[in-house]
Structures are given as structure tokens and as C-alpha cells.
Tab-separated table of C-alpha atoms in Angstrom:
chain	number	residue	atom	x	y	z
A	1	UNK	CA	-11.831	2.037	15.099
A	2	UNK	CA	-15.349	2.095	13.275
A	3	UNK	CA	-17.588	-1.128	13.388
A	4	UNK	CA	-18.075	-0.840	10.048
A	5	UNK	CA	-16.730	0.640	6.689
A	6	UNK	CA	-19.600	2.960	6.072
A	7	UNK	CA	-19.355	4.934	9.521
A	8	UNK	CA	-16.210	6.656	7.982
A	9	UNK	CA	-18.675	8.635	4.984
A	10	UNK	CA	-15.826	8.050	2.949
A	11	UNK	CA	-18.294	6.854	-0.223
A	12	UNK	CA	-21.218	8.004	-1.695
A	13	UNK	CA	-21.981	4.478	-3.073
A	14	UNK	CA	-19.904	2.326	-1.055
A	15	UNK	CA	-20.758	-0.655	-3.297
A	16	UNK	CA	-19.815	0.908	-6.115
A	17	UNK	CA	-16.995	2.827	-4.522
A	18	UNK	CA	-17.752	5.897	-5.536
A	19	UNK	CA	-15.706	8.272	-3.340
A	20	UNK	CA	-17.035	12.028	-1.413
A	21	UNK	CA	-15.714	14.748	-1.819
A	22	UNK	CA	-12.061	15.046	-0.490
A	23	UNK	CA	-11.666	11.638	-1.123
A	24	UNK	CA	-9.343	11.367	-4.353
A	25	UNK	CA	-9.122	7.698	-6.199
A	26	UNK	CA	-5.276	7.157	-7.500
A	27	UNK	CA	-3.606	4.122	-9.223
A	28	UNK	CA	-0.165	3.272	-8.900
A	29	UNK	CA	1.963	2.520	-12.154
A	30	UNK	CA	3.226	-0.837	-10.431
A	31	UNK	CA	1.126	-2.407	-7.663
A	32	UNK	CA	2.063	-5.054	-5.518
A	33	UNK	CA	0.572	-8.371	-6.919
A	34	UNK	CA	-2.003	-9.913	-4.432
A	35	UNK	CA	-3.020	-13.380	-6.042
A	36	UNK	CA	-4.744	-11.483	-9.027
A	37	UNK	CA	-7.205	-9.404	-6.990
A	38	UNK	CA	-8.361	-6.291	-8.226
A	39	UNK	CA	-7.518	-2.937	-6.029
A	40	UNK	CA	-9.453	0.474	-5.621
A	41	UNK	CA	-7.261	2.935	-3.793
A	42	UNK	CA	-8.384	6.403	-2.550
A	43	UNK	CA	-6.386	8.879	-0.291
A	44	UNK	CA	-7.776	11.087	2.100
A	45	UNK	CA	-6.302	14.104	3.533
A	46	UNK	CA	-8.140	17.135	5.778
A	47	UNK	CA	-8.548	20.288	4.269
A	48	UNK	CA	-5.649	22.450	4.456
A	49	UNK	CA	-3.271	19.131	5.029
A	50	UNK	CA	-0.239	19.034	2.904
A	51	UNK	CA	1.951	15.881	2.015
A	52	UNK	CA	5.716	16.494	2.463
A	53	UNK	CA	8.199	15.105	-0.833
A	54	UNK	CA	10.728	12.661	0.651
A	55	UNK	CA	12.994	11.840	-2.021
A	56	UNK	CA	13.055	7.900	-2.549
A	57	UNK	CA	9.554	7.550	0.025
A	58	UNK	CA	5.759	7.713	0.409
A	59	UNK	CA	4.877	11.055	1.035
A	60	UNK	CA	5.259	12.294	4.574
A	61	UNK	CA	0.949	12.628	4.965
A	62	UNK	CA	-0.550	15.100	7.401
A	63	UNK	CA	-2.173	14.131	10.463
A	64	UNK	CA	-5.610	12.694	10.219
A	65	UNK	CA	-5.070	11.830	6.561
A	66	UNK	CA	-6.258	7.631	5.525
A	67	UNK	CA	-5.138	5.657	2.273
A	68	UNK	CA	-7.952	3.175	1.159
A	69	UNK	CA	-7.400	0.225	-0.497
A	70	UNK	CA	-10.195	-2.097	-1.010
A	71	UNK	CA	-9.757	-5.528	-2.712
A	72	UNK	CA	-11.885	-7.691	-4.962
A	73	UNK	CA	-12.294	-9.690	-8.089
A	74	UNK	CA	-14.749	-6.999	-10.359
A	75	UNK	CA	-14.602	-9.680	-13.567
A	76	UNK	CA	-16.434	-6.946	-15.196
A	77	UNK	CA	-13.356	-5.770	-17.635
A	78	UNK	CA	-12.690	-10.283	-18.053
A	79	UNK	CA	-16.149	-10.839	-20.116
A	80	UNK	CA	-17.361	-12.585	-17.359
A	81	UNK	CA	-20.865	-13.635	-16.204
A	82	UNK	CA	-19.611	-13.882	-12.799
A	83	UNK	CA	-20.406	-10.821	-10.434
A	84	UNK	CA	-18.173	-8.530	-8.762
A	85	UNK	CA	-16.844	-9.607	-5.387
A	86	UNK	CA	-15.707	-6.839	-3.042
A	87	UNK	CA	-13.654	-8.638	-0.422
A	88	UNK	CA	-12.068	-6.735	2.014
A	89	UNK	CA	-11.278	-2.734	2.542
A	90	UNK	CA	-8.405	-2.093	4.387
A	91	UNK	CA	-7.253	1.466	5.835
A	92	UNK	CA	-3.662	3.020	7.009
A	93	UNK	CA	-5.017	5.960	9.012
A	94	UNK	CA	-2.475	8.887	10.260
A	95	UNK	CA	-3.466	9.084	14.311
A	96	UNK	CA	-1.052	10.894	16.484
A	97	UNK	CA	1.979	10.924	13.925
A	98	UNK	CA	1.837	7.142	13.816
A	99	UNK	CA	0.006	5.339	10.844
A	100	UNK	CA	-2.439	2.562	12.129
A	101	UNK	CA	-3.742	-0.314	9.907
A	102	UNK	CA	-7.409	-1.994	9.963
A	103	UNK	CA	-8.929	-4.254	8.052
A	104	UNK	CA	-13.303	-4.860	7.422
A	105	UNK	CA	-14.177	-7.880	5.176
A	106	UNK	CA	-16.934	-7.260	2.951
A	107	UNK	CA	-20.463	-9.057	3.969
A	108	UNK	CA	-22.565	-11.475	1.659
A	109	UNK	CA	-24.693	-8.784	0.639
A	110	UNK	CA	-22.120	-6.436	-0.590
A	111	UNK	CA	-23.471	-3.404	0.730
A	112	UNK	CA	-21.230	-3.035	4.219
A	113	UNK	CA	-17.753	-3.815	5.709
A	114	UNK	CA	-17.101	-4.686	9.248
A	115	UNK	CA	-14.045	-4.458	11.357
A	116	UNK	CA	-11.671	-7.563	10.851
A	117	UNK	CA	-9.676	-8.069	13.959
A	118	UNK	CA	-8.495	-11.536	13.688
A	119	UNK	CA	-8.974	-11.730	9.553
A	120	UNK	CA	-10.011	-14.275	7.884
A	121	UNK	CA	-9.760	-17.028	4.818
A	122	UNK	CA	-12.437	-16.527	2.040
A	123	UNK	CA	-12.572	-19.057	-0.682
A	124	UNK	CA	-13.780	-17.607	-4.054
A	125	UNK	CA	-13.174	-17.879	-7.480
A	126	UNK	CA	-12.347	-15.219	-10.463
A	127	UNK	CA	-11.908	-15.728	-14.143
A	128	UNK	CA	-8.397	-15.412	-14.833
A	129	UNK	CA	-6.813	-13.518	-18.275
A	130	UNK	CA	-6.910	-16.989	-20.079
A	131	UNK	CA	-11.022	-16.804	-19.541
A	132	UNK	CA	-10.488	-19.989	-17.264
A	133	UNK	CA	-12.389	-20.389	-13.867
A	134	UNK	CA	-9.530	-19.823	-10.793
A	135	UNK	CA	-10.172	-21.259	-7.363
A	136	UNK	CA	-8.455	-18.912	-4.676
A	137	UNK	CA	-8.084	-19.255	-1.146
A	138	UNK	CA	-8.125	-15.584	-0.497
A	139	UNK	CA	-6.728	-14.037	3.240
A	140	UNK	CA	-7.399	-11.130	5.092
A	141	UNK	CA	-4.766	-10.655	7.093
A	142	UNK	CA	-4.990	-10.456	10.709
A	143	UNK	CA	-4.091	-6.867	12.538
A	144	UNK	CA	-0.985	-8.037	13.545
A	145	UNK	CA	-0.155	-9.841	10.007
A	146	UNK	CA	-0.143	-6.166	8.095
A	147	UNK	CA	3.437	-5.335	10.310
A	148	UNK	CA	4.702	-8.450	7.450
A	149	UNK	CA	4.993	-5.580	4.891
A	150	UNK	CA	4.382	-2.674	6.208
A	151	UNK	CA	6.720	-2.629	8.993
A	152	UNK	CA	9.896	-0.320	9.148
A	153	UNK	CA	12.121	0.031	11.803
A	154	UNK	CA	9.533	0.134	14.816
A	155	UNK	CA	6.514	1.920	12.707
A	156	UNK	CA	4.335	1.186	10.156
A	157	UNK	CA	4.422	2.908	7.025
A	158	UNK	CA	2.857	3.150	3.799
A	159	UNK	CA	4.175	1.422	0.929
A	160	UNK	CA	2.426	2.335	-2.858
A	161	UNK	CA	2.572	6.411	-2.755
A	162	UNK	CA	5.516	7.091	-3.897
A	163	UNK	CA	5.485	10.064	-6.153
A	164	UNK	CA	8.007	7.833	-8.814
A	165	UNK	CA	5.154	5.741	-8.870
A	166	UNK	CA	2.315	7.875	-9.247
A	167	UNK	CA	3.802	10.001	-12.031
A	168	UNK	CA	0.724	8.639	-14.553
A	169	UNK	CA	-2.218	10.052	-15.685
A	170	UNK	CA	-6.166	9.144	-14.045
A	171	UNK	CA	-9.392	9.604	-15.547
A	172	UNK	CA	-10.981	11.249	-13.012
A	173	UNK	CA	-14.612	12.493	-12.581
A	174	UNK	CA	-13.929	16.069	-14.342
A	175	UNK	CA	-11.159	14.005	-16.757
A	176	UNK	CA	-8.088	12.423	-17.852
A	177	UNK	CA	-4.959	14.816	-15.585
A	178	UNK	CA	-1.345	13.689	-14.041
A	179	UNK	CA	-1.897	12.302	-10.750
A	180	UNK	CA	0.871	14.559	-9.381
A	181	UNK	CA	-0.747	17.484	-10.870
A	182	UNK	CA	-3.629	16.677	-9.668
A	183	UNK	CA	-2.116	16.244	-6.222
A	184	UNK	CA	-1.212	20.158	-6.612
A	185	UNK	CA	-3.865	21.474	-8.201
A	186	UNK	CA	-5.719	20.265	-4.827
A	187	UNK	CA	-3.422	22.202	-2.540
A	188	UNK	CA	-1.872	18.444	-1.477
A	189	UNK	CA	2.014	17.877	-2.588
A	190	UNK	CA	4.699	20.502	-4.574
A	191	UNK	CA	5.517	21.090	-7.735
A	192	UNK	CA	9.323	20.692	-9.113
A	193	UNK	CA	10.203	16.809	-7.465
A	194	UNK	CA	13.247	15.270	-8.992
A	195	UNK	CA	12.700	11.659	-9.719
A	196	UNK	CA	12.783	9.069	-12.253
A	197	UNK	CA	9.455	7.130	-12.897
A	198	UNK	CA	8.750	3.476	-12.462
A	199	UNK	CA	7.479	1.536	-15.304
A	200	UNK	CA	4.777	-0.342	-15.376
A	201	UNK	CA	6.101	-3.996	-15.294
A	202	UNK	CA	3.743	-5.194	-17.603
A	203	UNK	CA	3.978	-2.519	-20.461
A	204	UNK	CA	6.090	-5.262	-22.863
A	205	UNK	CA	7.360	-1.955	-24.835
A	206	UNK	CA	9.258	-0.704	-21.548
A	207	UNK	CA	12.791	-2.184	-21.010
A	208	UNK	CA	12.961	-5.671	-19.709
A	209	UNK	CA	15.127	-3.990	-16.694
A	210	UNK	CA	12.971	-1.153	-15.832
A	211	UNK	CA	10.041	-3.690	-15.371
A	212	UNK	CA	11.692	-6.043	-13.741
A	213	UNK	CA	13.121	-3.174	-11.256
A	214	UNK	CA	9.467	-2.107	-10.730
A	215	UNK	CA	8.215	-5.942	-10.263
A	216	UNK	CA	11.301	-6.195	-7.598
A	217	UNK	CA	10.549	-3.094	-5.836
A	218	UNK	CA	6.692	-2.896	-5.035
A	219	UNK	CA	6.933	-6.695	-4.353
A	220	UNK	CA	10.172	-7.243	-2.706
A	221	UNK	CA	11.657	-3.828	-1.959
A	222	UNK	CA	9.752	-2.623	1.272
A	223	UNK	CA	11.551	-5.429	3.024
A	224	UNK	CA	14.466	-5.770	0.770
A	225	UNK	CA	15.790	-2.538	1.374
A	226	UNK	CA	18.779	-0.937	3.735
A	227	UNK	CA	16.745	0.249	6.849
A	228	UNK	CA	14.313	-2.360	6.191
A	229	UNK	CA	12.766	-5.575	7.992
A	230	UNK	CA	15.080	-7.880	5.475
A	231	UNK	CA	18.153	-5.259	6.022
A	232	UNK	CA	20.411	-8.186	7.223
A	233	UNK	CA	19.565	-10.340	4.644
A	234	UNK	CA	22.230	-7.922	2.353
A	235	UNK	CA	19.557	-8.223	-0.552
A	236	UNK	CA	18.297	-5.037	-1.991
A	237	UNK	CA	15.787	-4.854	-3.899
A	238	UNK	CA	14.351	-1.312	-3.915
A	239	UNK	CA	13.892	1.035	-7.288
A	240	UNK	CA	17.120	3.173	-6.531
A	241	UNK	CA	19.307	0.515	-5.585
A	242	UNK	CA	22.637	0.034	-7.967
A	243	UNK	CA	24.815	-2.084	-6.194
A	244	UNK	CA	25.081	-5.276	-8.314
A	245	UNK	CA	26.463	-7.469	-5.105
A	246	UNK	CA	23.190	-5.999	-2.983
A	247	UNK	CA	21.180	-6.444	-6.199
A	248	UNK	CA	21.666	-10.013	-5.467
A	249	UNK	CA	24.583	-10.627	-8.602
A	250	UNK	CA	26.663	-13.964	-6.948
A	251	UNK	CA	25.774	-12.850	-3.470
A	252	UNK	CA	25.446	-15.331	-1.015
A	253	UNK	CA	22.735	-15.802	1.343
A	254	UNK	CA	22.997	-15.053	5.176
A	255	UNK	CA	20.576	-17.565	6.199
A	256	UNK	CA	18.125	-19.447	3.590
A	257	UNK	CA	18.186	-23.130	4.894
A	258	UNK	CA	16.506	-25.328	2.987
A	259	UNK	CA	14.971	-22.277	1.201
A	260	UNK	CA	18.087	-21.546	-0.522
A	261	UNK	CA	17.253	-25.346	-2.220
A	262	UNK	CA	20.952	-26.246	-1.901
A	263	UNK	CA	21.543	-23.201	-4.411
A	264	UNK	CA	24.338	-21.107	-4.342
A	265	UNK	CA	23.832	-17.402	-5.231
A	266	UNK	CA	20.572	-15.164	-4.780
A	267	UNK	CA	20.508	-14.738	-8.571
A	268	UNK	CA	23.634	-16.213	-11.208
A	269	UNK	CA	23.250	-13.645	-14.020
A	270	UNK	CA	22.372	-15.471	-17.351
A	271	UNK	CA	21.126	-18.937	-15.549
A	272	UNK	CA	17.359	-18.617	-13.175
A	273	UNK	CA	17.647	-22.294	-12.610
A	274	UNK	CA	20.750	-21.702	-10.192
A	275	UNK	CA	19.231	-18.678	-8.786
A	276	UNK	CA	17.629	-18.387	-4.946
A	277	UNK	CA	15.547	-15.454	-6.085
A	278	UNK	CA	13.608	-17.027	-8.916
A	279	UNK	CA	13.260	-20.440	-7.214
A	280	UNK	CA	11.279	-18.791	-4.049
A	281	UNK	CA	8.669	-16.769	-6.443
A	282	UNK	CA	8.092	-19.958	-7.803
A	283	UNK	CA	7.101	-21.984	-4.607
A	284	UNK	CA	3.938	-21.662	-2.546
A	285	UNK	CA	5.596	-23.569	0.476
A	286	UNK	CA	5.013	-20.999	3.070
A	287	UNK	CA	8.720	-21.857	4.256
A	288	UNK	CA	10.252	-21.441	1.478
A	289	UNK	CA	8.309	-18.724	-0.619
A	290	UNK	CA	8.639	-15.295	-1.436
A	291	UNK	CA	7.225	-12.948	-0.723
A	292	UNK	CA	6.247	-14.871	2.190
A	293	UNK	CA	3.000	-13.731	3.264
A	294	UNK	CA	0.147	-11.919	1.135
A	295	UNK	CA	-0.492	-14.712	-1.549
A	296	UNK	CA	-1.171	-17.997	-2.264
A	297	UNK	CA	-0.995	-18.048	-6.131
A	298	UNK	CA	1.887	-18.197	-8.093
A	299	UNK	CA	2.138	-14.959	-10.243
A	300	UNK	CA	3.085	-16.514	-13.232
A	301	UNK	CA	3.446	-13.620	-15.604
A	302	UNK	CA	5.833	-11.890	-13.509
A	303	UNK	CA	7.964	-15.226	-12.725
A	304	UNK	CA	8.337	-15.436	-16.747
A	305	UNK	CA	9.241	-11.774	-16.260
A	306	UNK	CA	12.224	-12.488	-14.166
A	307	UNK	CA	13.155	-15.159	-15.429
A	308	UNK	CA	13.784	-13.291	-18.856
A	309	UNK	CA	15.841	-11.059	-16.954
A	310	UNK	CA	18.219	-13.095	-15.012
A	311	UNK	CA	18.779	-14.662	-18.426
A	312	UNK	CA	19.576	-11.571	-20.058
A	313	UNK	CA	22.161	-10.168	-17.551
């Protein structure tokens, strides 16, 4: 592992992220929420590498290839006075057919990133969509800590890149183009994938299902999926998953404790107040909450969100 961020030459201006060549930025349609922090992602693959389709999964990467993902408040698209605040950079590198995860927290100055072993709590503050002043706690996770989400069966594995959601177009350096075309035109992925596209959860002209569905599956469904860390839980949460007793409709939970709050079903269509689901994205008791790791905000847009849905089934 490199000491620092800037040993890898994988920006030109590493302050203002402004990628090499062979380094490709890419947005995903729904992103994991991450107590409002702003994310720059870039994917790296060698020359020559290709990424393999898996139907329903990241792409299968080539060796030596390294997603970047580097979070921060920027403030500069909230008409704020405050200044940008890089915070940490993490990287999923492809070693040896395994993917291995590091993390280097941004210094004072903003011009480097060192190696984050043991991670680390930074207290900050962003303006927040209502143009009011938010106090955050902010943690970089430990090395260990990253195995929360990324964790499946006994690897770790990429979670975003998923080529349902990453079927949206980028304005890139040379312009606006499909991210999967993109992909292709660089000699990376196929053409011809069969798939049907997330939404983007907060597009309020998208169906209040296929939102919620994304919301669900970025957030929840890494875990909350057959195969997956939560797979005896019985609650499924991934994009593809149609099962209504899986999808959490009057099922029962295995083992919630006082985390189930004495309620009875993970979600009772037409009533949130009764349901398990909605009550733990609502609580910030690390005990009790969920997701349980990776914030300590309560996304508030996207509770509204599903709590508009439960009501509607």
C-alpha cells in the first residue's frame, strides 16, 4: 500500500481531482447515501484489461484494475461561502484476483492523502439543501470496518458498478456520451447487455416503486441479498428481487430484539408506523439502526421516500 494518495499518479491535480489518462470519472444513477457527503468516483483499468458482464453484478474487473472513490463536502453547487472539504479517498484495488480496500484521509492543507489504517472521526460541517449550517461527525472507516458492506461470502467485492446502474450519460472532458458506451468505445466492457436500468431515487417524475427499489438496493441490497452477509435474515432487498414475502411484505424477523421495537412485520403494506424497516432508517442508535454502519445522519429525504411507499402498497 502507498503512504500517500499521490504516489499512485492517478491525478493530474489531485486537489481538484482531475484524473490522467486511463483514469475514467463515472457516476452512478443511485449512490449509496453517506450522511450527505459528496462522491468523486474514477475507475482504473490497465491497458488491454477488459471487464467481464455478469448479469445482476459489478463487472468482473481485470487484474490490476482500482475504483476510486473520494469523499467530501464541495458546497460549491449549495451557494455557499464555505470551502470545499476533501475528506477521505478510498480505493478497492484488484491484486491477485482478490479486491483489497484502503483508505487515506485528506490532510489540513488539502493537497495530499495518507494511508488510514485505523480510520478516523472528523468533525466538520456542510451547508445542507435547506441553506442551513449541518454539524457532522464524519468516519473513516477503519480497514477492517469496509468488510461491513463490502463483504460477500469470504471476499470483498465492489458494490456501485453495476452496468443497470451506470446506464446514464457523463459529461466528460471531450463531452456529454453513455457511460456504457463510453466503457466500449475504450476497449473496457461489451456491447448488447440485457438489463433494466435503475432509477435515480430522487428523480420525483420516476415511479414511486422504481425509486424506492433503487433507494433499497444501493443502500440495503449488498447485504440484503440471497448469498449475502444478511442472507439469513430472509430480507431481500436487491434491484431484481420479486418475492413479496423476501421483499419484506408481513415477513417476520429472524432475530431483531429490541430492534424490531416490539413490531411485528419487516414492512405492513399501507401502514410505516407498524413496519421494522422504516422504524430502523429512522434511528441513529447504533443497535438498532439501519444500515448499521456508514452514517450518522438520518437521510431524511429518502425516509419520506419510503415511507410514501409502504403507504402506497
Amino acid at each position: 500500500m502507498a503512504a500517500k494518495l499521490s504516489d499512485y499518479g492517478f491525478f493530474d491535480d489531485l486537489n481538484l481531482q482531475s484524473p490522467t489518462d486511463g483514469v475514467l470519472p463515472y457516476q452512478l444513477i443511485t449512490p449509496l447515501f453517506s450522511d450527505y457527503a459528496d462522491k468523486l468516483r474514477f475507475v482504473y483499468i490497465p491497458s488491454g484489461g477488459f471487464a467481464e458482464y455478469v448479469p445482476d453484478k459489478v463487472f468482473d474487473f481485470p487484474e490490476g484494475s482500482v475504483l476510486i472513490k473520494t469523499f467530501g463536502y464541495l458546497n460549491s453547487h449549495k451557494k455557499s461561502n464555505l470551502d470545499k472539504q476533501l475528506l477521505e479517498t478510498r480505493l478497492l484495488i484488484k491484486k491477485d484476483n482478490k479486491w483489497k480496500n484502503v483508505s487515506y484521509v485528506w490532510n489540513e492543507e488539502q493537497n495530499d492523502a495518507y494511508l488510514s489504517i485505523a480510520g478516523k472521526t472528523i468533525s466538520t460541517q456542510f451547508i445542507n439543501e435547506n441553506g442551513d449550517m449541518q454539524d457532522v461527525r464524519y468516519r473513516v472507516p477503519n480497514i477492517n470496518q469496509c468488510k461491513e458492506c463490502h463483504q460477500s461470502g469470504k471476499s470483498i467485492q465492489p458494490i456501485g458498478p453495476k452496468a443497470r446502474n451506470l446506464n446514464s450519460s457523463l459529461d466528460y472532458d471531450d463531452g456529454s456520451m453513455n457511460q456504457l458506451l463510453k466503457w466500449h468505445e475504450k476497449g473496457w466492457i461489451d456491447k448488447g447487455m440485457q438489463f433494466k436500468t435503475m432509477e435515480d431515487w430522487a428523480n420525483e417524475s420516476a415511479s414511486l416503486e422504481d425509486r424506492t427499489r433503487a433507494y433499497l438496493d444501493i443502500n440495503c441490497g449488498h447485504c440484503h441479498i440471497d448469498g449475502g452477509s444478511a442472507d439469513t435474515t430472509g430480507l431481500y432487498l436487491d434491484f431484481t428481487e420479486d418475492r413479496k414475502i423476501h421483499l419484506g411484505y408481513f415477513k417476520k424477523p429472524i432475530a431483531a430484539g429490541r430492534a424490531s421495537n416490539n413490531l411485528k412485520y419487516s414492512i405492513v403494506p399501507g401502514k410505516p408506523e407498524k413496519s421494522i424497516l422504516f422504524y430502523r432508517m429512522q434511528s441513529l442508535d447504533p443497535g438498532i439502526m439501519m444500515p448499521e454502519s456508514g452514517r450518522a445522519l438520518e437521510h431524511k429525504e429518502a425516509i419520506s421516500l419510503v415511507e410514501d411507499w409502504i403507504k402506497s402498497l
